[in-house]
Coordinates of C-alpha atoms in Angstrom, one line a residue:
X1 CA 0.0 0.0 0.0
X2 CA 2.9 2.4 0.7
X3 CA 4.1 2.1 -2.9
X4 CA 0.5 2.6 -4.2
X5 CA 0.0 6.1 -2.6
X6 CA 1.5 8.1 -5.5
X7 CA -0.5 6.1 -8.1
X8 CA -3.7 6.7 -6.1
X9 CA -3.0 10.4 -6.1
X10 CA -2.4 10.4 -9.8
X11 CA -5.7 8.6 -10.5
X12 CA -7.6 10.9 -8.2
X13 CA -6.4 13.8 -10.2
X14 CA -6.9 12.5 -13.7
X15 CA -9.8 10.0 -13.9
X16 CA -13.2 11.3 -14.8
X17 CA -15.6 9.1 -12.7
X18 CA -16.0 8.5 -9.0
X19 CA -12.9 10.6 -8.1
X20 CA -14.3 11.1 -4.6
X21 CA -14.0 7.4 -4.0
X22 CA -10.3 7.5 -5.0
X23 CA -9.7 10.5 -2.7
X24 CA -11.2 8.6 0.2
X25 CA -8.6 5.8 0.0
X26 CA -5.6 8.1 1.0
X27 CA -7.9 9.7 3.6
X28 CA -8.5 6.4 5.2
X29 CA -4.8 5.5 5.1
X30 CA -3.7 8.7 6.8
X31 CA -6.5 9.1 9.3
X32 CA -5.5 9.5 12.9
X33 CA -7.0 7.1 15.4
X34 CA -7.6 7.5 19.1
X35 CA -3.9 7.0 19.8
X36 CA -2.9 10.0 17.7
X37 CA -0.1 10.2 15.1
X38 CA 1.5 6.8 14.4
X39 CA 5.3 6.4 15.0
X40 CA 7.2 7.6 12.0
X41 CA 9.2 4.4 11.7
X42 CA 6.0 2.2 11.7
X43 CA 4.2 1.2 8.6
X44 CA 1.3 3.4 9.5
X45 CA 3.6 6.3 10.0
X46 CA 5.4 5.8 6.6
X47 CA 2.0 5.5 4.8
X48 CA 0.8 8.7 6.4
X49 CA 4.0 10.5 5.4
X50 CA 3.5 9.3 1.8
X51 CA -0.1 10.7 1.8
X52 CA 1.1 14.0 3.3
X53 CA 3.7 14.3 0.6
X54 CA 0.9 14.1 -2.0
X55 CA -1.4 16.4 -0.1
X56 CA -0.4 19.8 -1.6
X57 CA -1.1 18.5 -5.1
X58 CA -4.4 16.9 -4.1
X59 CA -5.7 20.1 -2.5
X60 CA -6.4 21.3 -6.0
X61 CA -9.5 19.1 -5.8
X62 CA -11.0 21.6 -3.3
X63 CA -12.1 23.7 -6.2
X64 CA -13.3 20.8 -8.4
X65 CA -16.6 21.3 -10.3
X66 CA -18.1 18.2 -8.7
X67 CA -19.4 18.9 -5.2
X68 CA -18.8 15.3 -4.1
X69 CA -15.1 15.6 -5.1
X70 CA -14.9 18.9 -3.2
X71 CA -16.3 17.2 -0.1
X72 CA -13.9 14.3 -0.4
X73 CA -11.0 16.8 -0.7
X74 CA -12.2 18.6 2.4
X75 CA -12.0 15.3 4.3
X76 CA -8.6 14.6 3.0
X77 CA -7.4 18.1 4.1
X78 CA -8.4 17.2 7.6
X79 CA -5.8 14.4 7.9
X80 CA -3.0 16.8 7.3
X81 CA -1.0 18.7 9.9
X82 CA -2.8 21.3 12.1
X83 CA -3.1 24.1 11.6
X84 CA -3.3 23.8 7.9
X85 CA -1.3 25.7 5.3
X86 CA -2.7 29.3 5.0
X87 CA -3.7 28.6 1.3
X88 CA -5.8 25.6 2.4
X89 CA -7.5 27.7 5.1
X90 CA -8.3 30.4 2.6
X91 CA -9.8 28.0 0.2
X92 CA -11.8 26.3 2.9
X93 CA -13.1 29.7 4.0
X94 CA -14.1 30.6 0.4
X95 CA -16.0 27.2 0.2
X96 CA -17.8 27.9 3.4
X97 CA -18.8 31.4 2.4
X98 CA -19.7 30.9 -1.2
X99 CA -20.0 27.3 -2.3
X100 CA -23.4 26.6 -3.9
X101 CA -23.7 23.2 -2.2
X102 CA -25.0 23.4 1.4
X103 CA -23.3 20.0 2.3
X104 CA -20.0 21.3 1.0
X105 CA -20.3 24.5 3.1
X106 CA -21.1 22.4 6.1
X107 CA -18.1 20.1 5.6
X108 CA -15.8 23.2 5.1
X109 CA -17.1 24.7 8.4
X110 CA -16.3 21.4 10.2
X111 CA -12.8 21.3 8.6
X112 CA -12.1 24.9 9.6
X113 CA -12.9 24.1 13.2
X114 CA -9.9 21.8 13.1
X115 CA -7.5 23.5 10.7
X116 CA -7.9 27.3 11.3
X117 CA -5.0 28.5 13.5
X118 CA -7.1 31.3 15.1
X119 CA -9.5 30.0 17.8
X120 CA -11.2 33.3 18.1
X121 CA -12.0 33.3 14.4
X122 CA -13.3 29.7 14.7
X123 CA -15.7 30.6 17.5
X124 CA -16.9 33.8 15.7
X125 CA -17.5 31.9 12.5
X126 CA -19.4 29.1 14.3
X127 CA -21.6 31.5 16.3
X128 CA -22.6 33.2 13.0
X129 CA -23.3 29.8 11.4
X130 CA -25.8 28.8 14.0
X131 CA -28.2 31.2 12.2
X132 CA -27.1 30.3 8.7
X133 CA -29.6 30.0 5.9
X134 CA -28.8 26.3 5.3
X135 CA -29.8 23.7 7.8
X136 CA -26.7 21.6 7.0
X137 CA -24.4 24.4 8.0
X138 CA -26.4 25.1 11.2
X139 CA -26.2 21.5 12.2
X140 CA -22.4 21.4 11.5
X141 CA -21.9 24.5 13.5
X142 CA -23.9 23.2 16.5
X143 CA -21.9 19.9 16.5
X144 CA -18.6 21.7 16.3
X145 CA -19.6 23.8 19.4
X146 CA -20.8 20.7 21.2
X147 CA -17.4 19.1 20.6
X148 CA -15.8 21.7 22.8
X149 CA -18.6 21.8 25.4
X150 CA -18.9 19.8 28.5
X151 CA -22.2 18.0 29.1
X152 CA -24.9 18.6 29.9
X153 CA -25.2 20.6 26.7
X154 CA -26.9 24.0 26.4
X155 CA -30.6 23.6 25.4
X156 CA -30.2 26.1 22.6
X157 CA -27.6 24.0 20.9
X158 CA -29.6 20.8 21.3
X159 CA -32.6 22.6 19.8
X160 CA -30.6 23.3 16.7
X161 CA -29.5 19.7 16.4
X162 CA -33.1 18.5 17.0
X163 CA -34.6 20.8 14.5
X164 CA -32.1 20.7 11.7
X165 CA -30.7 17.2 12.2
X166 CA -34.1 15.6 11.6
X167 CA -34.1 16.7 8.0
X168 CA -30.5 16.8 6.9
X169 CA -29.9 14.1 4.3
X170 CA -26.7 12.1 4.0
X171 CA -23.9 14.4 2.7
X172 CA -22.3 11.8 0.5
X173 CA -23.2 9.9 -2.6
X174 CA -22.7 6.6 -0.7
X175 CA -25.4 6.2 1.9
X176 CA -23.0 4.5 4.4
X177 CA -21.3 7.9 5.0
X178 CA -22.4 9.3 8.3
X179 CA -23.7 12.9 8.4
X180 CA -21.9 15.3 8.9
X181 CA -18.6 13.6 8.1
X182 CA -16.4 12.3 10.9
X183 CA -13.0 13.8 11.2
X184 CA -9.6 12.2 12.1
X185 CA -9.4 11.1 15.7
X186 CA -13.1 11.1 16.1
X187 CA -15.4 8.1 16.4
X188 CA -16.9 6.8 13.1
X189 CA -20.4 8.3 14.0
X190 CA -19.4 11.7 15.2
X191 CA -22.9 13.0 15.6
X192 CA -24.3 10.3 17.8
X193 CA -21.1 9.9 19.7
X194 CA -21.2 13.6 20.7
X195 CA -24.9 13.6 21.6
X196 CA -24.7 10.5 23.7
X197 CA -22.2 12.2 26.0
X198 CA -25.4 13.9 27.4
X199 CA -28.0 11.1 27.7
X200 CA -30.9 13.3 28.6
X201 CA -30.1 15.7 25.8
X202 CA -29.6 12.9 23.3
X203 CA -33.0 11.4 24.2
X204 CA -34.7 14.7 23.7
X205 CA -33.0 15.1 20.3
X206 CA -34.0 11.5 19.4
X207 CA -37.6 12.0 20.3
X208 CA -37.6 15.2 18.2
X209 CA -36.2 13.3 15.2
X210 CA -38.8 10.6 15.7
X211 CA -41.6 13.1 15.9
X212 CA -40.3 14.5 12.5
X213 CA -40.6 11.1 10.9
X214 CA -37.6 9.1 12.1
X215 CA -35.9 9.5 8.7
X216 CA -33.5 6.5 8.1
X217 CA -34.2 5.6 11.7
X218 CA -31.8 8.3 12.9
X219 CA -34.0 8.9 16.0
X220 CA -34.5 5.3 16.9
X221 CA -30.8 4.5 16.4
X222 CA -29.8 7.3 18.6
X223 CA -32.1 5.9 21.3
X224 CA -30.4 2.5 21.0
X225 CA -26.9 4.1 21.4
X226 CA -28.0 5.9 24.5
X227 CA -29.0 2.6 26.0
X228 CA -25.7 1.1 24.9
X229 CA -23.7 3.8 26.7
X230 CA -25.8 4.6 29.8
X231 CA -27.5 2.6 32.5
X232 CA -31.0 2.8 33.9
X233 CA -32.7 4.5 31.0
X234 CA -34.6 1.6 29.6
X235 CA -38.1 3.0 30.4
X236 CA -37.3 6.2 28.5
X237 CA -35.9 4.3 25.6
X238 CA -38.9 2.0 25.3
X239 CA -41.2 5.0 25.3
X240 CA -39.2 6.6 22.5
X241 CA -39.0 3.5 20.4
X242 CA -42.7 2.9 20.7
X243 CA -43.3 6.3 19.2
X244 CA -41.0 5.4 16.3
X245 CA -42.5 2.0 15.5
X246 CA -45.7 3.1 13.7
X247 CA -43.7 5.4 11.4
X248 CA -42.0 2.4 9.7
X249 CA -43.5 0.0 7.2
X250 CA -40.4 -1.8 6.0
X251 CA -40.0 -5.2 7.7
X252 CA -36.3 -4.9 8.5
X253 CA -36.8 -1.5 10.1
X254 CA -39.8 -2.7 12.1
X255 CA -37.9 -5.8 13.3
X256 CA -34.9 -3.7 14.4
X257 CA -37.1 -1.5 16.5
X258 CA -39.2 -4.3 18.0
X259 CA -36.0 -6.2 18.7
X260 CA -34.6 -3.3 20.6
X261 CA -37.8 -3.0 22.7
X262 CA -37.6 -6.7 23.5
X263 CA -34.1 -6.3 24.8
X264 CA -35.0 -3.3 26.9
X265 CA -38.3 -4.6 28.3
X266 CA -37.1 -6.8 31.2
X267 CA -35.3 -3.7 32.6
X268 CA -38.0 -1.1 31.7
X269 CA -40.9 -2.2 33.9
X270 CA -44.5 -1.8 32.8
X271 CA -44.4 0.4 29.7
X272 CA -48.1 1.2 29.9
X273 CA -51.2 0.0 28.1
X274 CA -50.5 1.9 24.9
X275 CA -47.1 0.2 24.4
X276 CA -48.4 -3.2 25.3
X277 CA -51.3 -2.9 22.9
X278 CA -48.9 -1.8 20.2
X279 CA -46.7 -4.8 20.8
X280 CA -49.7 -7.2 20.9
X281 CA -50.8 -5.9 17.5
X282 CA -47.3 -6.7 16.2
X283 CA -47.4 -10.1 17.7
X284 CA -50.6 -10.9 16.0
X285 CA -49.3 -10.2 12.5
X286 CA -49.3 -13.2 10.1
X287 CA -50.6 -15.4 12.9
X288 CA -51.9 -18.0 10.5
X289 CA -48.6 -18.5 8.9
X290 CA -46.3 -18.0 11.9
X291 CA -46.8 -20.9 14.3
X292 CA -43.9 -22.3 16.2
X293 CA -43.2 -25.9 15.2
X294 CA -45.3 -25.9 12.0
X295 CA -43.9 -27.6 8.9
X296 CA -41.6 -25.7 6.6
X297 CA -43.5 -23.7 4.1
X298 CA -43.5 -24.8 0.5
X299 CA -40.5 -23.5 -1.4
X300 CA -38.3 -23.3 1.6
X301 CA -36.0 -26.0 3.0
X302 CA -34.3 -25.2 6.3
X303 CA -32.4 -26.6 9.1
X304 CA -31.9 -25.4 12.6
X305 CA -28.5 -23.9 13.4
X306 CA -26.2 -25.8 15.8
X307 CA -24.4 -22.6 16.9
X308 CA -25.5 -23.2 20.5
X309 CA -28.1 -22.3 23.0
X310 CA -29.6 -18.8 22.7
X311 CA -29.1 -18.5 18.9
X312 CA -31.7 -20.9 17.5
X313 CA -31.1 -19.6 14.0
X314 CA -33.0 -20.8 10.9
X315 CA -30.8 -21.3 7.9
X316 CA -33.2 -21.1 4.9
X317 CA -32.3 -22.5 1.6
X318 CA -34.8 -21.6 -1.1
X319 CA -36.0 -24.4 -3.4
X320 CA -36.5 -23.6 -7.0
X321 CA -34.1 -20.6 -6.7
X322 CA -33.1 -20.9 -10.3
X323 CA -36.7 -20.2 -11.3
X324 CA -37.4 -16.4 -11.7
X325 CA -41.1 -17.1 -11.1
X326 CA -40.4 -18.8 -7.8
X327 CA -41.8 -17.0 -4.8
X328 CA -41.8 -17.7 -1.1
X329 CA -45.0 -17.4 1.0
X330 CA -45.2 -15.5 4.2
X331 CA -44.9 -18.7 6.2
X332 CA -41.3 -19.2 5.1
X333 CA -40.1 -18.5 8.6
X334 CA -42.8 -20.5 10.3
X335 CA -40.3 -22.8 12.1
X336 CA -38.4 -20.0 13.8
X337 CA -38.9 -21.3 17.4
X338 CA -35.7 -20.6 19.3
X339 CA -35.3 -16.8 19.2
X340 CA -35.3 -13.6 17.2
X341 CA -31.9 -14.0 15.6
X342 CA -32.5 -15.1 12.0
X343 CA -30.0 -15.8 9.3
X344 CA -31.4 -14.6 6.0
X345 CA -30.9 -16.8 2.9
X346 CA -28.0 -16.1 0.7
X347 CA -28.5 -18.3 -2.4
X348 CA -30.7 -18.4 -5.4
X349 CA -32.3 -15.8 -7.7
X350 CA -32.8 -12.3 -6.4
X351 CA -36.5 -12.2 -6.5
X352 CA -36.9 -15.4 -4.5
X353 CA -34.3 -14.3 -2.0
X354 CA -36.1 -11.0 -1.5
X355 CA -39.4 -12.8 -0.9
X356 CA -37.7 -15.0 1.7
X357 CA -36.1 -12.1 3.4
X358 CA -39.5 -10.3 3.7
X359 CA -41.1 -13.4 5.2
X360 CA -38.2 -13.8 7.7
X361 CA -38.4 -10.1 8.6
X362 CA -42.2 -10.4 9.3
X363 CA -41.5 -13.5 11.5
X364 CA -38.8 -11.7 13.3
X365 CA -41.1 -8.8 14.2
X366 CA -43.7 -11.3 15.6
X367 CA -41.1 -13.2 17.7
X368 CA -39.5 -10.0 19.0
X369 CA -42.9 -8.5 19.9
X370 CA -43.7 -11.7 21.8
X371 CA -40.4 -11.5 23.7
X372 CA -41.2 -7.9 24.6
X373 CA -44.7 -8.8 25.8
X374 CA -43.2 -11.6 27.9
X375 CA -40.7 -9.3 29.4
X376 CA -43.4 -6.9 30.7
X377 CA -45.6 -9.8 31.8
X378 CA -48.6 -9.3 29.5
X379 CA -50.6 -12.4 30.1
X380 CA -52.8 -11.9 27.0
X381 CA -50.0 -13.5 25.1
X382 CA -50.6 -16.7 27.0
X383 CA -54.1 -17.3 25.6
X384 CA -52.4 -19.7 23.1
X385 CA -49.2 -20.7 24.9
X386 CA -48.6 -23.8 22.7
X387 CA -47.7 -21.5 19.8
X388 CA -45.0 -19.7 21.7
X389 CA -41.2 -20.3 21.3
X390 CA -38.8 -21.5 24.0
X391 CA -37.3 -18.0 24.6
X392 CA -40.7 -16.4 25.0
X393 CA -41.8 -19.0 27.5
X394 CA -38.5 -18.8 29.4
X395 CA -38.9 -15.0 29.7
X396 CA -42.3 -15.5 31.3
X397 CA -40.9 -18.1 33.8
X398 CA -37.8 -16.0 34.6
X399 CA -39.5 -12.6 35.2
X400 CA -43.2 -13.4 35.8
X401 CA -43.3 -16.9 37.1
X402 CA -46.1 -16.8 39.6
X403 CA -48.5 -15.0 37.2
X404 CA -47.7 -17.2 34.2
X405 CA -47.6 -20.7 35.7
X406 CA -51.4 -21.1 36.1
X407 CA -51.9 -20.5 32.3
X408 CA -48.9 -22.6 31.4
X409 CA -49.7 -25.7 33.5
X410 CA -52.1 -27.3 30.9
X411 CA -49.5 -27.2 28.1
X412 CA -46.3 -27.4 30.0
X413 CA -45.7 -31.1 29.4
X414 CA -45.9 -30.7 25.7
X415 CA -43.7 -27.6 25.8
X416 CA -41.0 -29.4 27.9
X417 CA -41.0 -32.3 25.5
X418 CA -40.0 -30.0 22.7
X419 CA -36.7 -29.6 24.4
X420 CA -36.1 -25.9 24.0
X421 CA -32.8 -25.1 25.8
X422 CA -34.1 -21.7 27.0
X423 CA -37.3 -23.2 28.5
X424 CA -35.5 -26.0 30.2
X425 CA -33.0 -23.6 31.8
X426 CA -35.8 -21.5 33.2
X427 CA -37.9 -24.5 34.6
X428 CA -36.2 -24.9 38.0
X429 CA -36.0 -28.1 40.0
X430 CA -39.7 -28.0 41.2
X431 CA -41.2 -28.0 37.7
X432 CA -38.6 -30.3 36.3
X433 CA -39.3 -33.0 39.0
X434 CA -43.0 -32.8 38.2
X435 CA -42.4 -33.5 34.5
X436 CA -39.7 -36.2 34.5
X437 CA -41.3 -38.2 31.6
X438 CA -41.3 -35.1 29.4
X439 CA -37.7 -34.3 30.3
X440 CA -36.6 -37.8 29.3
X441 CA -38.5 -37.4 26.1
X442 CA -36.7 -34.1 25.4
X443 CA -33.3 -35.7 26.0
X444 CA -34.2 -38.7 23.9
X445 CA -35.5 -36.6 20.9
X446 CA -33.5 -33.4 21.3
X447 CA -30.2 -34.1 23.1
X448 CA -29.1 -30.8 24.6
X449 CA -26.8 -29.6 27.4
X450 CA -29.9 -28.1 29.2
X451 CA -31.8 -31.4 29.2
X452 CA -28.8 -33.5 30.3
X453 CA -27.9 -31.1 33.0
X454 CA -31.4 -30.7 34.4
X455 CA -31.9 -34.4 34.8
X456 CA -28.7 -34.6 36.8
X457 CA -29.8 -31.7 39.1
X458 CA -32.8 -33.7 40.1
X459 CA -30.5 -36.3 41.7
X460 CA -31.4 -39.9 42.7
X461 CA -34.5 -38.8 44.6
X462 CA -36.1 -37.1 41.7
X463 CA -35.3 -39.6 39.0
X464 CA -35.5 -43.3 38.3
X465 CA -33.4 -46.1 36.9
X466 CA -34.6 -45.5 33.4
X467 CA -33.1 -41.9 33.6
X468 CA -29.6 -43.3 34.3
X469 CA -29.9 -45.8 31.5
X470 CA -31.1 -43.0 29.1
X471 CA -28.2 -40.8 30.0
X472 CA -25.8 -43.7 29.4
X473 CA -27.2 -44.0 25.8
X474 CA -26.3 -40.4 24.8
X475 CA -24.2 -40.8 21.7
X476 CA -20.5 -40.2 22.5
X477 CA -20.0 -39.0 18.9
X478 CA -22.6 -36.3 19.3
X479 CA -21.7 -32.8 20.6
X480 CA -19.0 -33.2 23.2
X481 CA -20.6 -30.8 25.7
X482 CA -23.8 -32.8 25.6
X483 CA -21.9 -36.0 26.1
X484 CA -20.0 -34.5 29.1
X485 CA -23.1 -33.2 30.8
X486 CA -24.8 -36.6 30.3
X487 CA -22.0 -38.6 31.9
X488 CA -21.9 -36.2 34.8
X489 CA -25.6 -36.3 35.4
X490 CA -25.5 -40.1 35.4
X491 CA -22.7 -40.0 38.0
X492 CA -24.7 -37.6 40.2
X493 CA -27.7 -40.0 40.0
X494 CA -26.0 -43.3 40.5
X495 CA -23.0 -42.2 42.7
X496 CA -20.7 -44.1 40.4
X497 CA -18.2 -41.5 39.1
X498 CA -15.6 -43.8 37.5
X499 CA -17.2 -43.8 34.0
X500 CA -17.7 -40.0 34.1
X501 CA -14.1 -39.4 35.2
X502 CA -12.8 -41.6 32.4
X503 CA -15.0 -39.9 29.8
X504 CA -14.2 -36.4 30.9
X505 CA -10.5 -37.1 31.0
X506 CA -10.6 -38.2 27.4
X507 CA -12.7 -35.2 26.4
X508 CA -10.3 -32.8 28.1
X509 CA -7.4 -34.2 26.1
X510 CA -9.3 -34.3 22.8
X511 CA -11.6 -31.2 22.9
X512 CA -11.6 -27.5 23.7
X513 CA -11.7 -27.2 27.5
X514 CA -14.4 -24.5 27.4
X515 CA -17.0 -27.0 26.5
X516 CA -16.0 -29.6 29.1
X517 CA -14.9 -27.7 32.2
X518 CA -18.5 -26.7 33.3
X519 CA -19.4 -30.3 33.4
X520 CA -16.3 -31.2 35.4
X521 CA -17.1 -28.6 38.0
X522 CA -20.7 -29.8 38.3
X523 CA -19.3 -33.2 39.2
X524 CA -18.1 -31.7 42.5
X525 CA -16.0 -33.9 44.9
X526 CA -16.7 -36.9 42.7
X527 CA -14.4 -35.3 40.1
X528 CA -11.4 -35.0 42.5
X529 CA -9.3 -37.5 40.3
X530 CA -9.4 -34.9 37.5
X531 CA -7.7 -32.2 39.6
X532 CA -4.3 -32.6 37.9
X533 CA -5.8 -32.2 34.4
X534 CA -7.8 -29.2 35.5
X535 CA -4.8 -27.6 37.3
X536 CA -2.8 -27.9 34.1
X537 CA -5.4 -25.8 32.3
X538 CA -5.0 -22.8 34.7
X539 CA -2.1 -21.7 32.5
X540 CA -3.6 -22.9 29.3
X541 CA -2.5 -20.7 26.3
X542 CA -6.2 -20.6 25.3
X543 CA -7.1 -17.8 27.7
X544 CA -10.9 -18.3 27.5
X545 CA -10.6 -21.5 29.4
X546 CA -8.6 -20.3 32.4
X547 CA -11.4 -18.9 34.5
X548 CA -13.5 -22.1 33.7
X549 CA -10.5 -24.2 34.9
X550 CA -10.3 -22.1 38.2
X551 CA -14.1 -22.6 38.7
X552 CA -13.9 -26.4 38.1
X553 CA -10.8 -26.8 40.3
X554 CA -12.3 -25.3 43.5
X555 CA -15.6 -27.1 43.0
X556 CA -14.0 -30.6 42.7
X557 CA -11.3 -30.0 45.3
X558 CA -13.2 -27.7 47.7
X559 CA -10.0 -25.6 48.0
X560 CA -10.2 -22.1 46.4
X561 CA -6.8 -20.9 47.5
X562 CA -4.7 -22.2 44.6
X563 CA -6.9 -20.5 42.0
X564 CA -7.4 -17.1 43.7
X565 CA -4.2 -15.6 42.3
X566 CA -5.2 -16.6 38.8
X567 CA -8.7 -15.1 39.2
X568 CA -7.4 -11.9 40.7
X569 CA -4.9 -11.5 37.9
X570 CA -7.6 -12.0 35.3
X571 CA -9.9 -9.5 37.0
X572 CA -7.2 -6.9 36.6
X573 CA -8.6 -4.2 38.9
X574 CA -8.7 -0.8 37.2
X575 CA -10.7 2.4 37.3
X576 CA -10.4 3.1 33.6
X577 CA -12.3 1.5 30.9
X578 CA -13.5 1.8 27.3
X579 CA -17.0 0.7 26.2
X580 CA -15.5 -1.7 23.7
X581 CA -12.7 -3.0 25.9
X582 CA -12.5 -6.7 25.2
X583 CA -10.6 -7.2 28.4
X584 CA -13.9 -6.9 30.2
X585 CA -14.8 -10.4 28.9
X586 CA -11.9 -11.9 30.9
X587 CA -12.9 -9.8 34.0
X588 CA -16.5 -10.9 33.7
X589 CA -15.5 -14.6 33.6
X590 CA -13.2 -14.2 36.7
X591 CA -15.9 -12.2 38.6
X592 CA -18.4 -14.9 37.9
X593 CA -16.2 -17.5 39.6
X594 CA -15.4 -15.2 42.5
X595 CA -19.1 -14.4 43.0
X596 CA -20.0 -18.1 43.0
X597 CA -17.3 -18.7 45.6
X598 CA -18.7 -15.9 47.7
X599 CA -22.2 -17.2 47.5
X600 CA -21.2 -20.7 48.3
X601 CA -19.1 -19.6 51.3
X602 CA -15.8 -20.7 49.8
X603 CA -14.6 -17.0 49.8
X604 CA -15.0 -15.6 53.3
X605 CA -14.3 -12.0 52.3
X606 CA -13.9 -10.2 49.0
X607 CA -10.2 -9.4 48.4
X608 CA -9.7 -5.6 49.1
X609 CA -7.7 -5.1 45.9
X610 CA -10.8 -5.9 43.9
X611 CA -12.8 -3.0 45.4
X612 CA -11.9 -0.3 42.9
X613 CA -13.1 -2.6 40.1
X614 CA -16.2 -3.7 41.9
X615 CA -17.3 -0.2 42.9
X616 CA -16.9 0.9 39.3
X617 CA -19.0 -2.0 38.0
X618 CA -21.6 -1.4 40.7
X619 CA -22.0 2.4 40.7
X620 CA -20.9 3.7 37.3
X621 CA -23.7 5.6 35.5
X622 CA -22.1 4.6 32.2
X623 CA -22.1 1.0 31.0
X624 CA -18.8 -0.5 31.8
X625 CA -19.0 -2.6 28.7
X626 CA -21.3 -2.8 25.7
X627 CA -22.3 -6.4 26.5
X628 CA -23.1 -8.2 29.7
X629 CA -23.0 -4.9 31.7
X630 CA -26.1 -5.8 33.7
X631 CA -24.4 -9.1 34.8
X632 CA -21.2 -7.3 35.7
X633 CA -23.2 -5.0 38.0
X634 CA -25.0 -7.9 39.6
X635 CA -21.7 -9.7 40.2
X636 CA -20.1 -6.6 41.7
X637 CA -22.9 -6.2 44.1
X638 CA -22.8 -9.8 45.1
X639 CA -19.1 -9.5 45.9
X640 CA -19.6 -6.2 47.7
X641 CA -22.5 -7.7 49.7
X642 CA -24.8 -5.0 48.4
X643 CA -28.5 -6.0 47.5
X644 CA -29.7 -5.5 44.0
X645 CA -32.5 -2.8 43.9
X646 CA -35.9 -4.2 43.2

């Protein structure tokens, strides 16, 4: 790529089509990231130096007749040194003051906020631009001022963003380009990143954009980003998304909004009758075609994904895809029974594929609406519980067990026999013991980790001899985690651990430990002969298995002391974090084990060196990580001996 930079510059100057795309290549190569300017001797530093060497020549594109080329040249100017050359500043000023394209004027104003050497001139220019004739320029000025302002943001600036941001189209020929353009060192989506620094202000802007029509889902997407960054705003986000839902007719757009509501609902409380009625109407769409467990619709062949519990994806292959006349009925997704995540088909002729995608999007809306209703405990959904999927039923049992059980009792045997992993995980020992025949049927017909584990948790008093024989017949060549859970459950029922120890030892040597170690730990003291193999995995180069090994070791030996140093090292106490910090996955896994130790009494007191991390996880108003943040807060409060708020 280093050698290609001069050729790219030459092409950008001389070709006659899509020159803006060619200008974007050196812009991307020289862009600064959050760490700033790369080291000169590094490859990134040498590539950046090569781009900067071509920059004076390429700045001639700032006056190109094509407005898209002018905009691309403005973005390229921003990767140069700051402040910019006086000639570049003068050209950008001329573009801002007199360019016929409002989007180009807005981009020039944003660039001047970075490249103009006189801060007083920058502020004076932006203050005047707040009242500009073009809304694109007003929006760019407001965002540039917000970039220098500490939240909470002034209401006057938010009012400009709310009024003008709702109607500003994308400023680039390619729709993927955010609006207004991001600049070097800033996150990819500058607009939403700035706004979400002030969550209350961002929600007010989002609701204004939604009230103006939610163009391109700008408002509803901003709502989602507020929830991704900040805690305890689920109720406000649900209310805003409910306002956006009726504005969209496209299936993919509706499914994304309903999916977001479903994810928020267990944390949002009762959303009110209006929102529940809206979701119930969504859940009733295509009811005749969308029935969990019905046969595959004509024209679609499918198979359930084996990507693991919680995914439940349908891979759809369209029959007759080579026939342009082929179409797929709305019932194409009728067998989506294990969750809202749906993989859309990727083979066959375009018309057939589009029809299948529309059917899958409709099914996804129905499933997500049902999940949302289950999350808020709307019992009207249980008028026909036999048509509900495992995740929906599990949500009812997890969050609204006492209210839902009377309506589920008549159909619970049939539902358990289906073998949904989510439903089995939510059953609990009391319901499982009352439905032993159906549990055995689920294991026989749908061998899963959840079914094998649940039978073992019932123990010898809750099972019979047939259960142990059934567990012994689980195919060893099937999924290794199912086999591991089956042999452990049989040992827990019979008390004979020797076959389980032998099988687990072989699996630990032949398979990835992450799928086997949970079963080893569940074996408890019966698994003590496996302690050497488990101890060896505490320093396994595959990092994702180390916390699991620590968990299994203390469970089978009863001694947490040897694994505490490993867990504390993985927790890595710190008071700094980034929302996309992948190290939080390691910390989460270690905290899970420590919290289990604390709950079981194996850890008398929480180590004091963990307190900075735990207090951050428990009290931070921001999300500590974009995923599993709610669990991190729960684990932290467990280790701090603080009750979770109701």
